[in-house]
């Protein structure tokens, strides 16, 4: 899906025309969110969005994976496997799975952390626990009521914010904002923008912390691209954010090409991109998530440089304290019920 441009403009005729559908969709989602979820028996930390599209969930999940490891935990990521054909439950195996099997994000994350893919999240919990998980990291699923969440961290791109603030399809929100704020434990704002400051202020009134973070390029990726003119392409939720990150890292972006989110590239498309880059003597560069969709396609990756990034928090100690506190409270709640 490619998000409509009017979502990120002031309220428009299109948005007003779709408002009744958004009100219906939002009411259904809000009611679902009130259901009591299944208790996994171990802490569940959800990394989600208020809105559809990309904002930086995957880098946030990977940053939390690293932190949990430092805290002595054994995290397993639980994903629905969007874009993959396997319903699961299945542990992602990069040696035998492709993005068409399990989705691009699970395949990419499986390089660093065990990932369980399951359309039925309860089946995914059982599989994760069988693999020794002490904490489950839910990649998305904030609005899904099937699992009890011990902490929900919401990720917002501070440059784009929440667009026109309307509920899908009139805008990008997955549910009415107030209903989502009520179930939020912390806000992760990526970048230096101010577009989500109102949301942060609203959560501050509820004593919910704001965590600032930014995407930092991997040194090896940067070394391959500095001093070169690049042709950047991406099929992610917000390709413009990827292009801005390249430019902010000192890389000369000569051409760009956007594709729909989770786009499955054909050999013909890749050949056309390569030919265009060669004509203009440009280096092809894409995201790690896009590259995951090319996993297993021998011969098509030649000349394509993946631009790897990591999420760095401005106050790592604050994040560490937040996660440690939620883990302690989650276990204390379960112990007191015995």
Phi, psi and omega in degrees: 000138172251121186295142179294143181297330185291345177299327184251034173233167175304157182313130187237177177299320179298315181297316179296322180295327182267000183304317180301319177295320178297321179296319179293311180300316181296320180296320179294314181295318180299319179295320179298321183295341181279347180294149178274125184276168178287136179277116183290343181089347174226160182301138177239120177248122181258134173247112187225186177229153169282339190233165176282159180094179185272150176210350181120024180298314186298312175300327179292317177301316181293324177295320178291325176302314179297315180298315181298323175298319178295333179274004178085013180269163174243090182280146169232130179279135176249122183230149175285342179075043182304131179092351180262156183274339184280129179278338180076188008283140180209140173277131182292130179236109184295342180284336183233347180259153173239174178298330178293336179278310192237357184095154186288318183293312176301320181296319180293314183292332183297347175292332187245342187205148174297135183233125175257128177254129179202125174294321173269108187294335177293321175297323179295323177299313181300318180294316180299317180293327178293340178263014173087018180296134171257343177217138174255128175257110178277120174271101186077183180095013181301321182275353181277127186270003189294328183244140171288127182255128179277336175204138177236117177256124183256130183256131176227136171285116186291345178280324184260330182064219184248021176063225185279358176076008180267160181273143178312136005269003179287339179199190187272351184292143179273343180199164177306139188301316183299322178296326181281322177302322184296338184250015182264137178256334178198154180245130175253112179258120183260124179100183185253013182286175183240007187292341181248015182297326179295321178295316179299320180295321179296319179290327178299325177297335180262011180062035176256128188286155174249130179242120179268140180210165178212153180277127179246131181290145174292137185300320182294318177297317181297319181298328180285341190246337181298135180086000179246153172269131188241156172247104185264132176226151183200142173239069181234179183299323182222081180302328182299325179295322177296315180296320178295322180296320177300311182295320179293340179271004178089016181264134181278109181265105183274324180218153175224155175216128180258142173233166178296156179301135180065023181301132177266111185285135174271162177298326180294319179296317180294321178296321179293320177297316181296319181294319179295318179296320182293321180300322184258008179055051179248155176263127179284133179221142178214180181277162176296326180293319176295320181297329179299330179286349176261359182303128178089356179263077184303138175096343183263352185269352183299125177087357178261120181263124175279134179260101182274141177227157174233148178269124178245130180271141179297326182231080182301326180296323178296317177296315181300316180296318180300310183292316180300319181295317180293322177296316180298312182295323179297316181288325178296319179298316182290323179294322183289340180278346184289000000 
